[in-house]
Short mmCIF file of C-alpha atoms in Angstrom, two decimals:
data_model
loop_
_atom_site.label_atom_id
_atom_site.label_comp_id
_atom_site.label_asym_id
_atom_site.label_seq_id
_atom_site.Cartn_x
_atom_site.Cartn_y
_atom_site.Cartn_z
CA ALA A 1 167.05 -141.67 60.26
CA GLN A 2 165.92 -145.23 60.66
CA THR A 3 167.02 -146.97 63.83
CA VAL A 4 166.62 -150.53 65.08
CA THR A 5 166.58 -151.34 68.79
CA GLN A 6 167.10 -154.69 70.45
CA SER A 7 166.80 -153.99 74.15
CA GLN A 8 167.76 -157.45 75.45
CA PRO A 9 171.48 -158.14 75.03
CA GLU A 10 171.21 -161.78 76.17
CA MET A 11 168.54 -164.47 76.67
CA SER A 12 168.53 -168.11 77.47
CA VAL A 13 166.03 -170.84 76.78
CA GLN A 14 165.70 -174.52 77.64
CA GLU A 15 165.93 -176.98 74.80
CA ALA A 16 162.46 -177.75 73.29
CA GLU A 17 161.01 -174.59 74.87
CA THR A 18 159.83 -171.39 73.11
CA VAL A 19 161.56 -168.04 73.23
CA THR A 20 160.64 -164.64 71.90
CA LEU A 21 163.22 -162.03 70.82
CA SER A 22 162.05 -158.42 70.73
CA CYS A 23 162.88 -155.67 68.25
CA THR A 24 161.54 -152.16 67.69
CA TYR A 25 162.36 -149.76 64.93
CA ASP A 26 161.81 -146.15 64.06
CA THR A 27 160.86 -144.98 60.58
CA SER A 28 158.67 -142.53 58.73
CA GLU A 29 158.38 -144.78 55.68
CA SER A 30 155.34 -146.91 54.92
CA ASP A 31 157.02 -149.45 52.65
CA TYR A 32 160.01 -151.31 54.02
CA TYR A 33 161.41 -154.72 54.88
CA LEU A 34 162.31 -156.26 58.18
CA PHE A 35 164.61 -159.18 58.71
CA TRP A 36 165.98 -161.44 61.42
CA TYR A 37 169.50 -162.74 60.88
CA LYS A 38 171.38 -165.36 62.89
CA GLN A 39 175.14 -165.28 63.40
CA PRO A 40 176.60 -168.50 64.86
CA PRO A 41 180.18 -168.65 66.23
CA SER A 42 181.47 -169.01 62.65
CA ARG A 43 180.27 -165.37 62.17
CA GLN A 44 178.50 -166.18 58.95
CA MET A 45 175.32 -164.13 58.66
CA ILE A 46 172.32 -166.31 57.94
CA LEU A 47 168.84 -165.00 57.09
CA VAL A 48 166.22 -166.47 59.41
CA ILE A 49 163.06 -164.75 58.24
CA ARG A 50 161.80 -161.78 56.22
CA GLN A 51 158.69 -159.61 56.54
CA GLU A 52 157.36 -157.13 54.02
CA ALA A 53 155.67 -154.17 55.69
CA TYR A 54 152.78 -154.14 53.21
CA LYS A 55 151.84 -157.67 54.19
CA GLN A 56 149.55 -157.98 57.20
CA GLN A 57 150.18 -161.67 57.59
CA ASN A 58 153.07 -162.59 59.90
CA ALA A 59 155.87 -164.49 58.23
CA THR A 60 156.62 -168.06 59.24
CA GLU A 61 159.55 -170.34 58.43
CA ASN A 62 159.26 -173.73 60.09
CA ARG A 63 159.99 -173.21 63.84
CA PHE A 64 160.50 -169.45 63.34
CA SER A 65 157.67 -166.92 63.23
CA VAL A 66 157.32 -163.22 63.70
CA ASN A 67 154.81 -160.92 65.35
CA PHE A 68 154.78 -157.81 63.19
CA GLN A 69 152.96 -154.84 64.69
CA LYS A 70 153.32 -152.05 62.13
CA ALA A 71 151.57 -149.33 64.16
CA ALA A 72 153.67 -150.09 67.20
CA LYS A 73 156.80 -150.49 65.03
CA SER A 74 157.51 -153.83 66.67
CA PHE A 75 158.98 -156.95 65.07
CA SER A 76 159.55 -159.88 67.41
CA LEU A 77 160.88 -163.33 66.56
CA LYS A 78 159.49 -166.46 68.13
CA ILE A 79 161.54 -169.63 68.09
CA SER A 80 159.54 -172.72 68.92
CA ASP A 81 160.96 -176.07 70.01
CA SER A 82 164.38 -174.51 70.59
CA GLN A 83 167.32 -176.60 69.54
CA LEU A 84 170.98 -176.48 70.56
CA GLY A 85 171.83 -175.33 67.06
CA ASP A 86 169.69 -172.19 67.57
CA ALA A 87 172.33 -170.79 69.94
CA ALA A 88 173.76 -167.75 68.22
CA MET A 89 173.64 -163.96 67.99
CA TYR A 90 170.40 -162.74 66.50
CA PHE A 91 170.08 -159.44 64.69
CA CYS A 92 167.01 -157.54 63.69
CA ALA A 93 167.38 -155.43 60.54
CA TYR A 94 165.46 -152.76 58.58
CA LYS A 95 165.60 -151.92 54.86
CA GLY A 96 163.76 -148.99 53.47
CA GLY A 97 163.30 -147.32 50.12
CA SER A 98 166.86 -146.07 49.96
CA GLU A 99 168.13 -149.68 50.14
CA LYS A 100 170.04 -148.75 53.31
CA LEU A 101 170.16 -151.80 55.54
CA VAL A 102 170.40 -151.05 59.26
CA PHE A 103 170.94 -153.57 62.05
CA GLY A 104 170.19 -153.61 65.74
CA LYS A 105 172.92 -154.28 68.27
CA GLY A 106 172.06 -157.98 68.45
CA MET A 107 171.07 -160.43 71.12
CA LYS A 108 172.95 -163.49 72.26
CA LEU A 109 170.74 -166.58 72.62
CA THR A 110 171.87 -169.46 74.77
CA VAL A 111 170.10 -172.81 74.56
CA ASN A 112 170.41 -174.98 77.61
CA PRO A 113 170.21 -178.78 77.25
CA SER B 1 173.29 -168.70 41.25
CA GLN B 2 174.71 -165.67 42.91
CA THR B 3 177.85 -165.83 45.03
CA ILE B 4 179.85 -163.24 46.95
CA HIS B 5 183.58 -163.36 47.47
CA GLN B 6 185.35 -161.40 50.17
CA TRP B 7 189.06 -161.51 50.83
CA PRO B 8 191.34 -161.85 52.66
CA ALA B 9 189.83 -163.84 55.49
CA THR B 10 192.33 -162.53 58.02
CA LEU B 11 194.75 -159.64 57.95
CA VAL B 12 197.28 -158.25 60.40
CA GLN B 13 198.48 -154.77 59.58
CA PRO B 14 200.71 -152.29 61.40
CA VAL B 15 199.38 -148.91 62.47
CA GLY B 16 199.83 -146.35 59.73
CA SER B 17 199.79 -148.87 56.88
CA PRO B 18 197.21 -148.77 54.06
CA LEU B 19 194.25 -151.10 53.75
CA SER B 20 192.38 -152.56 50.84
CA LEU B 21 189.61 -155.12 51.29
CA GLU B 22 187.86 -156.40 48.19
CA CYS B 23 184.42 -157.83 47.65
CA THR B 24 183.00 -159.17 44.37
CA VAL B 25 179.63 -160.59 43.48
CA GLU B 26 178.93 -163.10 40.69
CA GLY B 27 175.72 -164.06 38.97
CA THR B 28 173.79 -160.79 39.22
CA SER B 29 173.89 -157.29 37.89
CA ASN B 30 173.49 -153.88 39.53
CA PRO B 31 173.46 -155.20 43.10
CA ASN B 32 173.23 -153.02 46.17
CA LEU B 33 176.56 -153.44 48.01
CA TYR B 34 177.38 -152.90 51.67
CA TRP B 35 180.37 -152.74 54.02
CA TYR B 36 179.84 -153.36 57.75
CA ARG B 37 182.20 -153.48 60.72
CA GLN B 38 181.55 -155.61 63.76
CA ALA B 39 183.46 -155.31 67.03
CA ALA B 40 183.73 -158.50 69.10
CA GLY B 41 180.34 -159.47 70.49
CA ARG B 42 178.73 -156.33 69.12
CA GLY B 43 176.35 -155.27 66.39
CA LEU B 44 176.94 -154.51 62.73
CA GLN B 45 177.88 -150.94 62.04
CA LEU B 46 177.06 -149.82 58.53
CA LEU B 47 180.10 -148.11 56.99
CA PHE B 48 179.19 -147.63 53.35
CA TYR B 49 176.56 -148.74 50.89
CA SER B 50 176.18 -148.36 47.13
CA VAL B 51 173.13 -148.69 44.88
CA GLY B 52 175.17 -148.30 41.66
CA ILE B 53 178.54 -147.50 40.17
CA GLY B 54 179.73 -144.12 41.40
CA GLN B 55 177.01 -143.96 44.02
CA ILE B 56 178.40 -144.47 47.49
CA SER B 57 176.74 -143.38 50.74
CA SER B 58 179.05 -142.94 53.70
CA GLU B 59 177.73 -143.61 57.16
CA VAL B 60 180.98 -143.45 59.10
CA PRO B 61 183.48 -141.35 57.12
CA GLN B 62 186.32 -141.25 59.65
CA ASN B 63 189.44 -143.09 58.46
CA LEU B 64 187.87 -145.25 55.79
CA SER B 65 186.71 -144.88 52.21
CA ALA B 66 184.93 -147.08 49.69
CA SER B 67 184.90 -147.33 45.94
CA ARG B 68 182.91 -149.25 43.35
CA PRO B 69 185.11 -149.40 40.21
CA GLN B 70 182.90 -152.04 38.60
CA ASP B 71 179.26 -153.00 38.90
CA ARG B 72 179.94 -156.00 41.10
CA GLN B 73 183.09 -154.92 42.91
CA PHE B 74 183.20 -153.02 46.16
CA ILE B 75 186.48 -151.96 47.81
CA LEU B 76 187.10 -150.73 51.36
CA SER B 77 190.26 -148.67 51.84
CA SER B 78 192.24 -146.68 54.27
CA LYS B 79 195.38 -144.63 53.69
CA LYS B 80 196.64 -145.04 57.28
CA LEU B 81 195.20 -147.59 59.67
CA LEU B 82 194.50 -146.83 63.29
CA LEU B 83 194.35 -149.27 66.20
CA SER B 84 190.60 -148.55 66.40
CA ASP B 85 190.15 -149.90 62.87
CA SER B 86 190.59 -153.43 64.14
CA GLY B 87 187.47 -155.56 63.81
CA PHE B 88 185.49 -157.94 61.67
CA TYR B 89 184.51 -156.49 58.30
CA LEU B 90 181.59 -157.87 56.37
CA CYS B 91 180.60 -157.23 52.80
CA ALA B 92 177.07 -157.92 51.61
CA TRP B 93 174.99 -157.63 48.47
CA SER B 94 171.27 -157.48 47.86
CA PRO B 95 168.83 -157.19 45.00
CA SER B 96 166.37 -154.35 45.37
CA ASN B 97 163.59 -154.84 47.89
CA THR B 98 164.82 -157.98 49.52
CA GLU B 99 167.34 -159.39 51.94
CA ALA B 100 171.12 -159.08 51.85
CA PHE B 101 173.58 -161.92 51.44
CA PHE B 102 176.88 -161.80 53.23
CA GLY B 103 180.46 -162.71 52.55
CA GLN B 104 182.60 -164.74 54.93
CA GLY B 105 184.11 -161.61 56.53
CA THR B 106 187.63 -160.34 57.08
CA ARG B 107 189.16 -160.28 60.54
CA LEU B 108 191.43 -157.24 60.66
CA THR B 109 193.93 -156.79 63.46
CA VAL B 110 195.87 -153.53 63.56
CA VAL B 111 199.08 -153.81 65.63
#
């Protein structure tokens, strides 16, 4: 069964600094999708970034980028120029061929002014 | 454009009462549908997912069940609620091979 692990339950970063959130996953599939979602206090789930496993190029969305290491089954999220609005819970997620979407336990990010 | 509706937003139910949470999607056909539960400050636990009418995969059978009576409707049910069923329930939909989109969630308190 596919599993997603986020080993850091909490992190903090200074405003304008860079922070990296780690995620590892376990799968025997070769084609799959990985996602990072953000959940602010409103509890609305917001997609931050998506990575297709068949693409070697790391995905980037403005200040958000990923480091996708397929062989190591690692998928970290880098937030550059952190802003107060980035404070939230962040979830790493995996979706394979069965369309089952599995999430990690999440990580609480605090941004200090 | 596609939208997802989930209701109610909050619900307080006594122990032993039944439960029915409904989720509908507009603007798409044959979506994948998901039910998750989230305890306070915790991760999303996948309860059920469905890739089509009559196809429901159960991840946490326990006290809950799910049904998909129509292509874009997904219902989470319980015959008798337990205190441990309290939590935040999220419905989501996705096209194939891409990300999921979430509803606003239902905060369920069992008293």
